[in-house]
């Protein structure tokens, strides 16, 4: 196929339908924002009461557009619009419904709601009432349950189960209250023994398409609403423990101190220095705690997180080796001990060329003649795990000021309308590509 084909395949839909769907999506993002663990802020983590509630609400929206909806063995919600042939494979559209702590209202949620609206549009334009997918494949909308890893530190748990990549070692991960992942499964009403039932196989999947806010400034700076994603960064996350000696803040001379917090602080600066000197490598220390945490005690222990991302796995790993050597040097100088536990690792994901083309053509149909931007995603997405069982394509929507993982996260209603059109065009184009 030719990239950036401008011929609209969803042309029979009144332009107004995109605008009114976009308003519905924005209103629903507001509705879901109220399903939160904290008053006045959005926090919705894996296997929480809020997770159960959000699945219930979104399942009703899936059913409203004619899909069946069910929660799988890992707490992911899936809506299904089958193909005429019950054995036909499916195209999965989707994103996630969990959030970081004190989150915005669009990260993940927008992609799920766009998927539901694509199904509504395609059904409405079908002559037969649209009870089946109009394509030689079924349509699914996946609402993944844990992309962020907020509760257990390990990201992408929901989509890992779907990709059949669950690891037994994860059952003993604990949350901040010491609850293990295994216990949280049971409390949610899920059976840990059955997590394997969430796994899907590649023969049944034509591809996975995700729409997401950019979580960066590139589109805002270019003044463009939409982009094609070329690849998603590889990632590793570590929990680091630094051990020193807790002693009296008044009576301990500087040359006797083994201050774990100062070692950890110097390490955080080293992460910034090393990562910023490398191309497309990003390192963040997002959590830092000192123990015993008293104003008049030299900290005897510190714990901090490192989130490391890179365009390529090799460069990311080489950077981790540099950071480790620097931590050895810092802790050695300060007579501290340190150890790192890796809690998450995901390889870089390169988006499928055909799916990049259909997304590009979808954008092209909304703005004939324009050459859509192609962006690398430093943010993680469920496609990182789903990529092991299906080709992945992604559409980015402009995110004003690039602010995300923050309550001020935003997206424009007009951008959602044009994004919906591009996304629906991409799905329809894939339908044409798959016709015999
Ligand atoms: C998820 O949004 C991540 O990139 O950490
Ligand atoms: Mn996120
Ligand atoms: Mn996300």
Coordinates of C-alpha atoms and ligand atoms in Angstrom, one line a residue:
X1 CA 0.0 0.0 0.0
X2 CA 1.1 3.6 -0.4
X3 CA 1.8 5.5 2.7
X4 CA -0.2 8.5 3.6
X5 CA -3.1 7.6 1.2
X6 CA -5.6 10.4 1.7
X7 CA -8.7 8.5 0.4
X8 CA -11.2 8.5 3.3
X9 CA -12.8 5.1 4.0
X10 CA -15.0 6.3 6.8
X11 CA -16.2 9.1 4.5
X12 CA -19.9 8.2 4.8
X13 CA -19.8 9.3 8.5
X14 CA -21.1 12.9 9.0
X15 CA -18.2 15.1 10.3
X16 CA -20.4 16.0 13.2
X17 CA -20.4 12.4 14.4
X18 CA -16.6 12.7 15.2
X19 CA -17.2 15.9 17.1
X20 CA -20.0 14.5 19.1
X21 CA -18.1 11.3 19.8
X22 CA -15.2 13.4 21.0
X23 CA -17.4 15.3 23.4
X24 CA -18.7 12.0 24.7
X25 CA -15.1 10.7 25.2
X26 CA -14.1 13.9 27.1
X27 CA -17.2 13.6 29.3
X28 CA -16.4 10.0 30.0
X29 CA -12.8 10.7 30.9
X30 CA -14.3 13.1 33.5
X31 CA -16.6 10.4 34.7
X32 CA -13.8 7.9 35.1
X33 CA -11.7 10.5 36.9
X34 CA -14.1 10.3 39.8
X35 CA -13.4 6.5 40.3
X36 CA -10.4 7.0 42.5
X37 CA -8.8 5.9 45.7
X38 CA -8.3 9.5 46.8
X39 CA -10.7 12.3 47.1
X40 CA -9.9 15.1 44.7
X41 CA -7.2 13.3 42.9
X42 CA -7.0 10.3 40.5
X43 CA -5.4 7.2 41.7
X44 CA -6.6 3.8 40.4
X45 CA -4.3 0.9 40.8
X46 CA -4.3 -2.8 39.9
X47 CA -6.7 -5.1 41.8
X48 CA -8.2 -2.3 43.8
X49 CA -12.0 -1.6 44.4
X50 CA -11.6 1.3 41.9
X51 CA -10.2 -1.2 39.3
X52 CA -13.4 -3.3 39.8
X53 CA -15.6 -0.3 39.5
X54 CA -14.0 1.1 36.4
X55 CA -14.2 -2.3 34.7
X56 CA -17.9 -2.3 35.5
X57 CA -18.6 1.1 34.0
X58 CA -16.5 0.6 30.9
X59 CA -18.1 -2.8 30.3
X60 CA -21.5 -1.1 30.2
X61 CA -20.1 1.3 27.5
X62 CA -18.8 -1.6 25.5
X63 CA -22.2 -3.3 25.6
X64 CA -23.9 -0.1 24.6
X65 CA -22.0 -0.2 21.2
X66 CA -22.9 -3.9 20.7
X67 CA -19.9 -5.6 22.1
X68 CA -19.9 -8.4 24.6
X69 CA -17.7 -7.6 27.5
X70 CA -15.9 -9.7 30.1
X71 CA -13.0 -9.4 32.6
X72 CA -10.3 -12.0 32.0
X73 CA -8.2 -14.0 34.5
X74 CA -5.8 -11.1 35.1
X75 CA -8.5 -8.4 35.6
X76 CA -8.3 -7.0 32.0
X77 CA -11.6 -6.0 30.5
X78 CA -12.2 -7.0 26.8
X79 CA -15.1 -6.0 24.5
X80 CA -15.7 -8.2 21.5
X81 CA -17.5 -7.5 18.2
X82 CA -17.1 -10.8 16.3
X83 CA -16.5 -11.3 12.6
X84 CA -19.1 -13.2 10.5
X85 CA -16.7 -16.1 10.6
X86 CA -16.4 -17.2 14.2
X87 CA -12.9 -18.6 13.5
X88 CA -11.6 -15.3 12.1
X89 CA -8.8 -13.6 13.9
X90 CA -9.2 -10.2 15.6
X91 CA -7.8 -6.7 15.6
X92 CA -7.4 -5.5 19.1
X93 CA -7.8 -1.8 19.8
X94 CA -7.0 -0.6 23.3
X95 CA -5.0 0.8 26.1
X96 CA -5.2 0.8 29.9
X97 CA -7.5 2.0 32.7
X98 CA -5.1 2.0 35.6
X99 CA -3.2 5.2 36.6
X100 CA -0.2 6.5 38.4
X101 CA -0.7 8.2 41.8
X102 CA -2.4 11.6 41.4
X103 CA -2.7 11.1 37.7
X104 CA -4.3 12.9 34.8
X105 CA -7.5 11.7 33.2
X106 CA -6.4 10.7 29.7
X107 CA -3.3 8.5 29.9
X108 CA -4.6 5.1 28.8
X109 CA -8.2 5.9 29.3
X110 CA -8.4 7.9 26.1
X111 CA -7.2 4.9 24.0
X112 CA -9.8 2.6 25.5
X113 CA -12.6 5.1 24.8
X114 CA -11.4 5.8 21.3
X115 CA -11.5 2.1 20.6
X116 CA -15.2 1.9 21.8
X117 CA -16.1 4.9 19.6
X118 CA -14.4 3.3 16.6
X119 CA -16.7 0.3 17.1
X120 CA -19.7 2.6 17.4
X121 CA -18.9 4.4 14.2
X122 CA -18.3 1.2 12.2
X123 CA -21.5 -0.3 13.5
X124 CA -23.5 2.8 12.7
X125 CA -22.4 2.9 9.1
X126 CA -23.1 -0.8 8.5
X127 CA -26.3 -1.5 6.5
X128 CA -27.1 -4.6 8.5
X129 CA -27.3 -3.0 11.9
X130 CA -23.6 -3.9 12.5
X131 CA -23.9 -6.8 15.0
X132 CA -20.8 -8.2 13.5
X133 CA -17.5 -6.7 12.5
X134 CA -17.7 -5.4 8.9
X135 CA -14.2 -6.7 8.3
X136 CA -12.7 -10.2 7.7
X137 CA -11.5 -9.9 11.3
X138 CA -13.3 -9.5 14.6
X139 CA -12.8 -6.3 16.6
X140 CA -11.9 -6.2 20.2
X141 CA -11.4 -3.4 22.6
X142 CA -8.8 -4.2 25.3
X143 CA -8.8 -2.2 28.6
X144 CA -5.6 -3.4 30.3
X145 CA -5.6 -3.6 34.0
X146 CA -2.1 -2.7 35.0
X147 CA 0.2 -0.7 32.6
X148 CA 1.7 1.7 35.1
X149 CA 2.9 -0.7 37.8
X150 CA 1.9 1.8 40.4
X151 CA 0.9 -0.8 43.0
X152 CA 3.5 -3.6 42.6
X153 CA 6.4 -1.7 40.9
X154 CA 6.3 -4.1 38.0
X155 CA 4.6 -2.5 35.0
X156 CA 2.5 -4.1 32.3
X157 CA 1.2 -6.9 34.5
X158 CA -2.2 -7.0 32.7
X159 CA -0.9 -7.1 29.2
X160 CA 1.9 -9.6 30.2
X161 CA -0.8 -12.0 31.2
X162 CA -2.5 -11.5 27.8
X163 CA 0.9 -12.1 26.0
X164 CA 1.3 -15.3 28.0
X165 CA 4.5 -13.9 29.5
X166 CA 3.5 -14.1 33.2
X167 CA 6.3 -15.1 35.5
X168 CA 5.8 -17.1 38.7
X169 CA 8.3 -14.9 40.5
X170 CA 5.9 -12.0 40.4
X171 CA 3.4 -13.6 42.8
X172 CA 5.6 -12.5 45.7
X173 CA 5.8 -8.8 44.7
X174 CA 4.4 -6.7 47.5
X175 CA 2.5 -3.4 47.6
X176 CA 3.2 -0.6 50.0
X177 CA 1.1 -2.4 52.7
X178 CA 3.0 -5.7 52.3
X179 CA 0.1 -7.3 50.4
X180 CA 1.5 -9.8 47.9
X181 CA 0.3 -9.9 44.3
X182 CA -1.0 -13.4 45.0
X183 CA -3.1 -12.1 48.0
X184 CA -4.4 -9.2 45.9
X185 CA -5.5 -11.6 43.2
X186 CA -7.6 -13.5 45.7
X187 CA -9.0 -10.4 47.3
X188 CA -10.1 -9.2 43.9
X189 CA -11.9 -12.5 43.2
X190 CA -9.3 -13.9 40.8
X191 CA -7.6 -17.2 41.0
X192 CA -3.8 -17.0 40.7
X193 CA -3.8 -20.6 39.5
X194 CA -5.8 -19.5 36.4
X195 CA -3.8 -16.5 35.2
X196 CA -2.7 -18.6 32.2
X197 CA -6.2 -18.4 30.9
X198 CA -5.8 -14.7 30.1
X199 CA -3.1 -15.6 27.5
X200 CA -3.9 -15.1 23.8
X201 CA -2.1 -16.6 20.8
X202 CA -0.6 -14.9 17.8
X203 CA -2.7 -17.0 15.2
X204 CA -5.8 -15.3 16.6
X205 CA -4.5 -11.7 16.4
X206 CA -4.2 -9.6 13.2
X207 CA -2.7 -6.8 15.2
X208 CA -2.9 -4.4 18.1
X209 CA -3.6 -0.7 17.6
X210 CA -3.4 1.8 20.4
X211 CA -4.2 5.5 20.5
X212 CA -2.5 7.5 23.3
X213 CA -1.7 11.0 24.3
X214 CA 1.9 11.7 23.3
X215 CA 3.2 12.4 26.9
X216 CA 5.8 14.7 25.3
X217 CA 6.0 18.1 23.6
X218 CA 6.9 17.2 20.0
X219 CA 3.4 17.5 18.5
X220 CA 2.6 20.7 20.6
X221 CA 5.8 22.3 19.3
X222 CA 5.1 21.3 15.7
X223 CA 1.5 22.5 15.9
X224 CA 0.2 19.2 14.7
X225 CA -2.6 17.1 16.3
X226 CA -1.5 13.5 15.4
X227 CA 1.6 11.3 14.8
X228 CA 2.5 7.8 13.9
X229 CA 4.7 6.0 16.5
X230 CA 7.8 4.2 15.2
X231 CA 8.9 2.4 18.3
X232 CA 8.5 2.3 22.1
X233 CA 11.5 2.6 24.4
X234 CA 12.9 -0.4 26.2
X235 CA 12.8 -0.1 29.9
X236 CA 14.3 -1.4 33.1
X237 CA 13.3 -0.5 36.7
X238 CA 15.3 -1.0 39.8
X239 CA 14.7 -0.7 43.6
X240 CA 18.0 0.2 45.2
X241 CA 18.8 -0.1 48.9
X242 CA 21.7 1.8 50.4
X243 CA 23.0 0.8 53.9
X244 CA 25.0 3.0 56.1
X245 CA 24.8 3.6 59.9
X246 CA 22.1 5.4 61.8
X247 CA 23.7 7.6 64.5
X248 CA 23.1 10.8 66.6
X249 CA 22.8 13.9 64.3
X250 CA 24.5 16.1 66.9
X251 CA 27.2 13.9 68.2
X252 CA 28.5 12.2 65.0
X253 CA 31.4 14.0 63.3
X254 CA 31.4 14.2 59.5
X255 CA 34.4 11.9 59.1
X256 CA 32.5 9.2 61.0
X257 CA 29.2 9.4 59.2
X258 CA 28.0 6.7 56.9
X259 CA 24.9 8.7 55.7
X260 CA 22.8 6.5 53.4
X261 CA 20.6 9.4 52.2
X262 CA 23.6 11.4 51.0
X263 CA 24.9 8.3 49.1
X264 CA 21.5 7.9 47.5
X265 CA 21.3 11.6 46.7
X266 CA 24.7 11.5 45.0
X267 CA 23.6 8.4 43.1
X268 CA 20.4 10.3 41.9
X269 CA 22.6 13.1 40.5
X270 CA 24.9 10.5 38.8
X271 CA 21.8 8.9 37.1
X272 CA 21.0 12.3 35.7
X273 CA 24.5 13.1 34.6
X274 CA 25.1 9.8 32.9
X275 CA 21.7 9.5 31.2
X276 CA 21.7 13.0 29.9
X277 CA 25.1 12.5 28.3
X278 CA 23.6 9.6 26.2
X279 CA 21.3 9.9 23.1
X280 CA 17.7 8.8 23.7
X281 CA 18.5 7.4 27.2
X282 CA 16.3 8.7 30.0
X283 CA 16.9 7.9 33.7
X284 CA 14.7 9.0 36.6
X285 CA 14.9 8.6 40.3
X286 CA 11.2 9.0 41.2
X287 CA 11.2 7.7 44.8
X288 CA 13.7 8.3 47.6
X289 CA 13.1 7.4 51.2
X290 CA 15.4 7.7 54.2
X291 CA 15.2 5.5 57.4
X292 CA 14.7 5.8 60.2
X293 CA 13.4 9.1 58.9
X294 CA 13.9 11.2 62.0
X295 CA 15.1 14.8 62.0
X296 CA 17.9 14.1 64.5
X297 CA 19.3 10.8 63.2
X298 CA 21.8 10.4 60.4
X299 CA 20.0 8.1 57.9
X300 CA 21.2 4.6 58.2
X301 CA 19.3 3.3 55.2
X302 CA 18.0 4.8 52.0
X303 CA 15.9 3.3 49.3
X304 CA 15.3 4.7 45.9
X305 CA 13.9 3.7 42.5
X306 CA 15.6 4.0 39.1
X307 CA 13.5 4.1 35.9
X308 CA 15.8 3.7 32.9
X309 CA 14.6 3.9 29.2
X310 CA 16.3 3.8 25.9
X311 CA 15.6 3.6 22.2
X312 CA 17.7 0.4 22.0
X313 CA 18.1 -2.4 24.5
X314 CA 21.9 -2.5 24.1
X315 CA 22.4 1.2 24.8
X316 CA 20.1 1.0 27.8
X317 CA 22.1 -1.9 29.3
X318 CA 25.4 -0.2 28.6
X319 CA 24.1 2.8 30.5
X320 CA 23.0 0.6 33.4
X321 CA 26.6 -0.8 33.5
X322 CA 27.9 2.8 33.7
X323 CA 25.5 3.7 36.5
X324 CA 26.4 0.6 38.4
X325 CA 30.1 1.4 38.2
X326 CA 29.4 4.9 39.4
X327 CA 27.3 3.7 42.3
X328 CA 30.2 1.4 43.3
X329 CA 32.5 4.4 43.3
X330 CA 30.1 6.7 45.3
X331 CA 29.2 4.1 47.9
X332 CA 32.8 3.0 48.2
X333 CA 33.9 6.6 48.9
X334 CA 31.1 7.0 51.5
X335 CA 31.7 3.5 53.1
X336 CA 28.1 2.5 52.2
X337 CA 26.8 -0.8 50.8
X338 CA 24.3 -0.9 48.0
X339 CA 22.2 -3.5 46.2
X340 CA 19.7 -3.2 43.3
X341 CA 16.8 -5.5 42.6
X342 CA 15.4 -5.3 39.1
X343 CA 11.6 -5.1 39.2
X344 CA 10.8 -4.6 35.6
X345 CA 12.4 -5.1 32.2
X346 CA 10.9 -4.8 28.8
X347 CA 12.6 -4.7 25.4
X348 CA 12.2 -1.9 22.9
X349 CA 9.2 -2.5 20.6
X350 CA 9.4 -1.6 17.0
X351 CA 6.0 -0.9 15.5
X352 CA 4.9 -3.0 12.6
X353 CA 5.6 -1.4 9.1
X354 CA 2.1 -2.2 7.8
X355 CA 0.4 -0.9 10.9
X356 CA 2.6 2.2 10.8
X357 CA 1.4 2.6 7.2
X358 CA -2.3 2.3 8.1
X359 CA -2.0 4.7 10.9
X360 CA -0.1 7.1 8.7
X361 CA -2.8 6.7 6.0
X362 CA -5.5 7.2 8.6
X363 CA -3.9 10.5 9.6
X364 CA -3.4 11.4 6.0
X365 CA -7.2 10.9 5.4
X366 CA -7.8 13.7 7.9
X367 CA -5.4 16.1 6.4
X368 CA -4.7 15.3 2.7
X369 CA -1.3 16.5 1.5
X370 CA 0.3 16.7 5.0
X371 CA 3.1 14.4 5.9
X372 CA 2.3 13.1 9.4
X373 CA 5.0 13.2 12.0
X374 CA 6.6 9.9 13.0
X375 CA 7.7 9.8 16.7
X376 CA 9.7 7.5 19.0
X377 CA 7.8 6.9 22.3
X378 CA 10.0 7.2 25.4
X379 CA 6.8 6.4 27.4
X380 CA 5.9 2.8 27.9
X381 CA 2.7 1.2 26.5
X382 CA 0.9 -2.1 26.6
X383 CA 2.2 -2.7 23.0
X384 CA 5.6 -3.5 24.6
X385 CA 4.2 -6.8 25.8
X386 CA 1.5 -7.4 23.2
X387 CA 4.2 -7.0 20.6
X388 CA 5.3 -10.6 21.4
X389 CA 2.0 -12.0 20.1
X390 CA 0.8 -9.4 17.6
X391 CA 2.1 -6.7 15.3
X392 CA 1.7 -3.3 17.0
X393 CA 0.7 0.1 15.6
X394 CA 0.2 3.3 17.6
X395 CA -1.3 6.7 17.0
X396 CA -0.3 9.7 19.2
X397 CA -2.5 12.6 20.0
X398 CA -1.2 16.1 20.9
X399 CA -0.7 16.6 24.6
X400 CA -0.6 20.3 25.3
X401 CA 2.7 21.3 27.0
X402 CA 3.5 17.5 27.1
X403 CA 2.4 17.3 30.7
X404 CA 1.4 13.8 31.7
X405 CA 1.4 11.7 34.9
X406 CA 0.0 14.9 36.5
X407 CA -3.5 16.2 37.1
X408 CA -3.0 19.0 34.5
X409 CA -2.6 16.3 31.7
X410 CA -4.8 17.5 28.8
X411 CA -5.9 16.8 25.3
X412 CA -8.1 19.0 23.1
X413 CA -11.6 17.9 22.1
X414 CA -10.9 18.9 18.5
X415 CA -7.8 16.7 18.5
X416 CA -9.8 13.8 19.9
X417 CA -12.3 14.2 17.1
X418 CA -9.6 14.2 14.4
X419 CA -7.8 11.4 16.2
X420 CA -10.9 9.3 16.2
X421 CA -11.3 9.8 12.5
X422 CA -7.7 8.9 11.8
X423 CA -8.0 5.8 14.1
X424 CA -11.2 4.6 12.5
X425 CA -9.7 5.2 9.0
X426 CA -6.7 3.1 10.0
X427 CA -8.9 0.2 11.1
X428 CA -11.0 0.4 7.9
X429 CA -7.9 0.5 5.8
X430 CA -6.5 -2.6 7.6
X431 CA -9.9 -4.2 6.7
X432 CA -9.3 -3.4 3.0
X433 CA -5.7 -4.7 3.2
X434 CA -7.0 -8.0 4.6
X435 CA -9.7 -8.6 2.0
X436 CA -8.9 -11.7 -0.1
Ligands
LIG1 C1 4.0 4.6 31.6 O1 3.2 5.5 31.3 C2 5.4 4.8 31.6 O2 5.9 5.1 30.6 O3 6.0 4.6 32.7
LIG2 MN1 1.3 6.4 32.1
LIG3 MN1 -0.3 5.0 29.3

